[in-house]
XYZ file of N, CA and C in Angstrom:
453
model
N 6.691 29.845 20.908
C 6.188 31.135 21.053
C 4.910 31.014 21.549
N 4.503 32.024 22.353
C 2.742 31.612 22.369
C 2.332 33.262 22.319
N 0.885 32.853 21.978
C -0.009 33.764 22.211
C -0.995 33.233 22.599
N -2.003 34.283 23.417
C -2.967 33.978 24.070
C -4.085 33.759 23.252
N -4.966 32.816 22.931
C -6.096 32.416 22.387
C -6.962 32.038 23.387
N -8.010 32.377 23.473
C -9.281 31.917 24.510
C -9.686 30.534 24.207
N -10.169 29.807 25.139
C -10.656 28.263 24.604
C -11.688 28.524 23.648
N -12.712 29.371 24.242
C -13.697 29.463 22.950
C -13.152 29.993 21.474
N -12.213 30.928 21.271
C -11.717 30.778 20.204
C -11.328 29.712 19.241
N -10.247 28.970 20.205
C -9.760 27.578 19.667
C -10.764 26.790 19.542
N -11.891 26.412 20.334
C -12.740 25.359 20.171
C -13.641 25.833 18.715
N -14.099 27.035 18.515
C -14.503 27.479 17.346
C -13.929 27.538 15.908
N -12.533 27.253 15.966
C -11.771 27.330 15.357
C -11.720 25.584 14.826
N -11.146 25.038 15.617
C -11.237 23.494 15.634
C -12.563 23.139 15.003
N -14.090 23.683 15.430
C -15.258 22.967 14.942
C -15.358 23.310 13.498
N -14.754 24.760 13.187
C -15.197 25.343 11.626
C -14.005 24.372 10.883
N -12.793 24.336 11.040
C -11.714 23.426 10.216
C -11.982 21.786 10.089
N -12.488 21.488 11.025
C -12.730 20.014 11.119
C -13.878 19.684 10.333
N -14.821 20.887 9.922
C -15.909 20.687 9.033
C -15.601 21.040 7.516
N -14.217 21.172 7.341
C -13.863 21.409 5.726
C -14.284 19.962 5.079
N -14.431 19.954 3.876
C -14.831 18.828 3.311
C -13.420 17.678 2.757
N -12.249 18.248 2.968
C -10.926 18.009 2.855
C -9.925 19.073 3.422
N -8.935 18.398 3.624
C -7.274 19.207 3.788
C -7.417 20.226 2.935
N -6.787 21.290 3.219
C -6.511 22.091 1.997
C -5.126 22.404 2.093
N -4.505 23.642 1.269
C -3.124 23.836 0.956
C -2.969 24.668 2.764
N -3.476 25.187 3.666
C -3.454 25.687 4.750
C -3.695 24.877 5.883
N -4.458 23.525 5.429
C -4.907 22.689 6.797
C -4.482 21.483 6.979
N -3.570 20.711 7.835
C -3.288 20.126 7.643
C -4.015 19.282 9.289
N -4.240 17.505 8.750
C -4.698 16.903 9.799
C -3.982 15.757 10.500
N -3.881 15.452 11.746
C -2.947 14.434 11.955
C -3.924 13.734 13.450
N -3.554 12.497 13.659
C -4.008 11.779 15.023
C -2.899 11.813 15.996
N -1.724 11.156 15.977
C -0.806 11.104 16.718
C 0.760 11.393 16.257
N 0.812 10.977 14.806
C 2.065 11.089 14.045
C 2.796 12.485 14.088
N 3.868 12.791 14.994
C 4.479 14.087 15.408
C 6.024 13.707 15.248
N 6.478 13.434 14.137
C 7.770 13.398 13.959
C 8.242 14.778 13.757
N 9.520 15.374 14.554
C 10.192 16.497 14.623
C 10.094 17.301 13.138
N 10.868 16.272 12.383
C 11.280 16.927 11.203
C 10.281 16.781 9.869
N 9.093 15.934 10.230
C 7.906 16.276 9.522
C 7.213 17.310 9.990
N 7.136 17.712 11.137
C 6.692 19.228 11.865
C 7.226 20.301 10.669
N 8.610 19.798 11.200
C 9.464 21.296 10.736
C 8.959 21.180 9.179
N 9.035 20.217 8.339
C 8.606 20.557 6.644
C 7.125 21.108 6.974
N 6.379 20.944 7.537
C 4.984 21.223 7.479
C 4.690 22.591 8.027
N 5.432 23.206 8.813
C 5.721 24.366 9.168
C 6.035 25.517 7.897
N 7.057 24.891 7.437
C 7.531 25.428 6.013
C 6.496 25.482 5.131
N 5.751 24.569 4.670
C 4.954 24.188 3.681
C 3.733 24.919 3.921
N 3.169 24.749 5.043
C 2.004 25.605 5.559
C 1.992 27.242 5.818
N 3.058 27.726 6.054
C 3.717 29.439 5.855
C 3.568 29.695 4.519
N 4.208 28.975 3.571
C 4.366 29.477 2.178
C 3.209 28.844 1.607
N 1.936 28.215 1.925
C 0.816 28.039 1.206
C -0.128 28.587 1.432
N 0.011 29.407 3.036
C -0.872 30.318 3.134
C -0.827 31.663 2.537
N 0.360 32.069 2.223
C 0.118 33.354 1.255
C -0.529 32.859 0.024
N -0.058 31.910 -0.692
C -0.728 31.786 -1.787
C -2.120 31.428 -1.662
N -2.749 31.100 -0.741
C -4.222 30.742 -0.445
C -4.935 31.825 0.244
N -3.991 33.059 0.438
C -4.371 34.257 0.766
C -5.111 34.515 2.204
N -4.239 33.269 3.169
C -4.498 33.413 4.415
C -3.610 34.071 5.635
N -4.234 34.310 6.638
C -3.297 35.005 7.531
C -2.632 34.026 8.079
N -2.832 32.892 8.384
C -2.703 31.776 9.416
C -2.804 30.310 8.316
N -2.255 29.621 8.707
C -2.279 27.896 8.292
C -2.178 27.040 9.656
N -2.510 26.031 9.610
C -3.168 25.197 10.802
C -2.581 23.982 10.325
N -1.489 23.218 11.628
C -1.567 21.637 11.656
C -2.299 21.318 13.075
N -2.861 20.437 12.656
C -3.929 20.059 13.934
C -3.780 18.610 13.913
N -3.649 18.060 15.383
C -3.338 16.707 15.685
C -4.582 16.518 16.706
N -5.099 15.529 16.414
C -6.651 14.479 16.986
C -7.809 14.914 16.279
N -7.522 14.792 15.021
C -8.640 14.770 13.646
C -8.320 13.809 13.043
N -9.365 12.962 12.792
C -8.944 12.026 11.677
C -9.067 12.516 10.171
N -7.853 12.099 9.590
C -7.714 12.604 7.946
C -8.850 12.012 7.272
N -9.363 11.086 7.018
C -10.317 10.204 6.531
C -11.324 11.109 6.385
N -12.350 10.861 8.078
C -13.525 11.276 7.808
C -13.775 12.924 8.902
N -12.415 13.131 9.309
C -12.559 14.572 10.041
C -12.955 14.384 11.462
N -13.324 13.221 11.813
C -13.680 13.066 13.313
C -12.925 13.562 14.251
N -13.566 14.094 15.462
C -12.557 14.320 16.638
C -12.254 13.444 17.479
N -10.820 12.522 17.067
C -10.409 11.635 18.165
C -9.418 11.508 18.968
N -8.915 12.939 19.066
C -8.195 12.993 20.065
C -6.740 12.661 19.744
N -5.554 12.885 20.631
C -4.496 12.812 20.196
C -3.652 12.255 21.729
N -2.136 12.011 21.234
C -1.624 11.493 22.296
C -0.222 12.671 22.365
N -0.369 13.263 21.251
C 0.789 14.088 21.337
C 0.864 15.610 22.254
N 1.787 15.491 23.055
C 1.881 16.799 23.870
C 3.614 17.702 23.523
N 3.329 18.631 22.782
C 4.180 19.626 22.125
C 5.148 19.745 23.061
N 4.607 20.081 24.414
C 5.178 20.702 25.374
C 6.336 20.003 26.336
N 6.197 18.604 25.798
C 7.000 17.584 26.567
C 7.968 16.709 25.486
N 7.516 16.857 24.190
C 8.409 16.777 22.999
C 9.569 17.496 22.835
N 10.687 16.498 22.840
C 12.033 16.692 22.785
C 12.850 16.213 21.681
N 13.809 16.918 21.158
C 14.557 16.343 20.177
C 15.916 16.780 20.569
N 16.446 15.231 20.963
C 17.690 15.172 21.993
C 17.609 15.731 23.268
N 18.337 16.659 23.600
C 18.056 17.608 24.633
C 17.466 18.720 24.767
N 16.724 18.799 23.176
C 16.111 20.363 23.378
C 14.952 20.606 23.201
N 14.104 21.223 23.492
C 12.627 20.915 23.411
C 11.993 21.181 21.762
N 11.220 20.846 21.598
C 10.660 20.668 20.144
C 10.585 22.288 19.839
N 9.994 23.056 20.366
C 9.527 24.550 19.702
C 10.714 25.182 19.860
N 12.330 25.092 20.556
C 13.293 25.823 20.157
C 13.511 25.061 19.089
N 14.129 23.835 18.814
C 14.605 22.938 18.012
C 14.194 23.208 16.780
N 12.671 23.718 16.107
C 11.836 24.212 14.977
C 12.549 25.600 15.217
N 12.180 26.613 15.836
C 12.763 28.060 15.588
C 14.081 27.788 15.326
N 15.187 27.310 15.557
C 16.512 27.387 15.128
C 16.672 26.672 13.667
N 15.699 25.553 13.401
C 16.030 25.370 12.018
C 14.937 26.092 10.986
N 14.178 27.012 11.321
C 13.255 27.773 10.410
C 14.198 29.106 9.930
N 13.937 29.414 8.874
C 14.257 30.517 8.376
C 13.598 31.004 7.071
N 13.319 32.189 6.504
C 13.146 33.324 8.205
C 12.133 32.671 9.271
N 12.599 33.357 10.365
C 11.738 32.734 11.391
C 10.475 33.410 11.434
N 9.616 32.736 11.529
C 7.804 33.259 11.783
C 7.736 32.954 13.146
N 6.018 33.419 13.008
C 5.499 33.077 14.550
C 4.953 31.816 14.414
N 4.910 31.162 15.285
C 3.973 29.486 15.327
C 3.453 29.479 16.943
N 2.745 28.842 16.976
C 2.389 28.636 18.493
C 1.243 27.195 18.634
N 1.477 26.321 19.616
C 1.031 25.112 20.022
C -0.144 25.518 21.039
N -1.330 24.665 21.005
C -2.574 25.114 21.726
C -3.421 23.871 21.839
N -3.809 23.592 23.176
C -4.409 22.869 23.626
C -5.912 22.933 23.722
N -7.225 22.065 23.220
C -8.256 22.551 23.537
C -9.030 20.736 23.813
N -9.831 20.862 24.443
C -10.558 19.653 24.444
C -11.987 19.714 24.326
N -12.582 18.845 23.146
C -13.849 19.389 22.622
C -14.299 17.916 22.392
N -15.660 17.591 22.961
C -15.974 16.555 23.267
C -15.369 15.424 23.453
N -14.800 15.889 24.774
C -14.068 14.913 25.641
C -12.643 14.366 24.484
N -12.123 14.778 23.389
C -11.193 14.593 22.465
C -10.252 15.761 23.194
N -8.716 15.319 23.296
C -8.001 16.177 23.310
C -7.422 16.705 22.282
N -7.397 17.841 21.795
C -6.730 18.403 20.321
C -5.754 19.358 20.282
N -4.875 19.015 19.862
C -3.600 19.874 19.675
C -3.386 20.762 18.291
N -3.558 22.396 18.501
C -3.486 23.188 17.276
C -2.359 23.525 17.111
N -1.562 23.620 16.115
C -0.352 24.464 15.868
C -0.665 25.384 14.812
N -0.849 26.926 15.293
C -0.933 27.871 14.333
C 0.140 28.512 13.608
N 0.164 28.494 12.753
C 1.437 29.022 11.977
C 1.204 30.350 11.467
N 1.870 31.498 11.196
C 1.768 32.898 10.516
C 2.038 32.270 9.234
N 1.271 32.672 7.918
C 2.273 33.063 6.814
C 3.608 33.559 6.662
N 4.066 33.051 5.654
C 5.693 34.047 5.566
C 5.019 35.316 5.126
N 6.094 36.262 5.316
C 6.175 37.764 4.863
C 6.698 38.085 3.230
N 7.648 37.961 3.345
C 8.650 38.429 2.181
C 9.657 37.285 1.282
N 9.751 36.076 2.077
C 10.708 35.084 1.527
C 10.022 33.522 1.913
N 10.010 32.756 1.026
C 9.522 31.213 1.342
C 10.040 30.745 2.678
N 9.812 30.281 3.664
C 10.055 29.890 4.709
C 10.792 28.176 4.666
N 11.950 28.228 4.654
C 12.868 26.935 4.438
C 12.989 26.207 5.986
N 13.014 24.862 6.130
C 13.457 24.175 7.077
C 14.283 23.361 7.013
N 15.436 23.646 7.537
C 16.844 23.197 7.177
C 17.182 23.312 5.782
N 17.036 24.333 5.455
C 17.658 24.963 4.200
C 16.722 24.346 2.835
N 15.380 23.893 3.251
C 14.544 23.436 2.291
C 13.499 24.251 2.446
N 12.530 24.573 1.209
C 11.239 25.420 1.334
C 10.514 24.137 0.778
N 9.296 24.402 1.592
C 8.173 23.295 1.019
C 7.069 24.300 0.550
N 6.310 23.514 0.057
C 4.441 23.857 -0.364
C 4.041 22.957 -0.135
N 2.481 22.980 0.075
C 1.354 22.122 -0.355
C 0.890 22.285 -1.706
N 0.828 21.353 -1.946
C 0.269 21.313 -3.348
C -0.858 20.171 -3.186
N -2.268 21.128 -3.341
C -3.626 20.125 -3.113
C -3.512 19.924 -1.250
N -3.549 18.809 -0.852
C -3.214 18.188 0.315
C -1.601 17.551 0.489
N -1.117 17.713 -0.409
C 0.290 16.948 -0.088
C 1.739 18.139 -0.021
N 2.384 17.549 0.793
C 3.507 18.295 0.848
C 5.051 18.056 0.150
N 5.201 19.215 -0.520
C 6.133 18.838 -1.760
C 7.345 19.824 -1.737
N 8.367 19.761 -2.089
C 9.743 20.401 -1.910
C 9.137 22.054 -2.938
N 9.266 22.887 -2.867
C 8.920 24.195 -3.600
C 9.612 24.129 -4.663
N 11.117 23.649 -4.720
C 11.918 23.632 -5.669
C 11.195 22.968 -6.912
N 10.277 21.920 -6.808
C 9.737 21.131 -7.942
C 8.408 21.641 -8.797
N 7.803 22.876 -7.792
C 6.830 23.860 -8.498
C 7.370 24.879 -8.380
N 8.131 25.270 -9.716
C 8.674 26.623 -9.651
C 7.291 27.495 -9.819
N 6.357 27.175 -10.358
C 5.197 27.834 -10.785
C 4.586 28.640 -9.642
N 5.201 28.000 -8.248
C 4.586 28.589 -7.099
C 5.124 29.256 -6.404
N 6.264 29.408 -6.807
C 7.428 30.603 -6.055
C 7.341 31.974 -6.245
């Protein structure tokens, strides 16, 4: 799913988010770790948590160090990632329910290649990945069923 975002918008967004004092319920940083299962779980958790935080979107960003939020760059290339014979994006769409909008973007800042996954918040029902709902509790991804107070 692709939505046009200008380079200026993306660069500004990354600069703003990497200055956060810590990860939030609606922002997760990674460097190179990009396991498809985990990405699907994070989409569910971040989409569900964005609603609770009053945000229109949530973000999973590769190329930012988790500990000090330094812009270090990433080798992850979502457009080339596959699960079996299926493109990563199609695989994720097929396993998310209800379907929500998400888009991968590439931006280079200070010679660091950054990948931004922008995830729209859920609208009516919690987002499930492979039938399981996830949510962020602080900066941790958890099963929503373990936190009924957040449902």
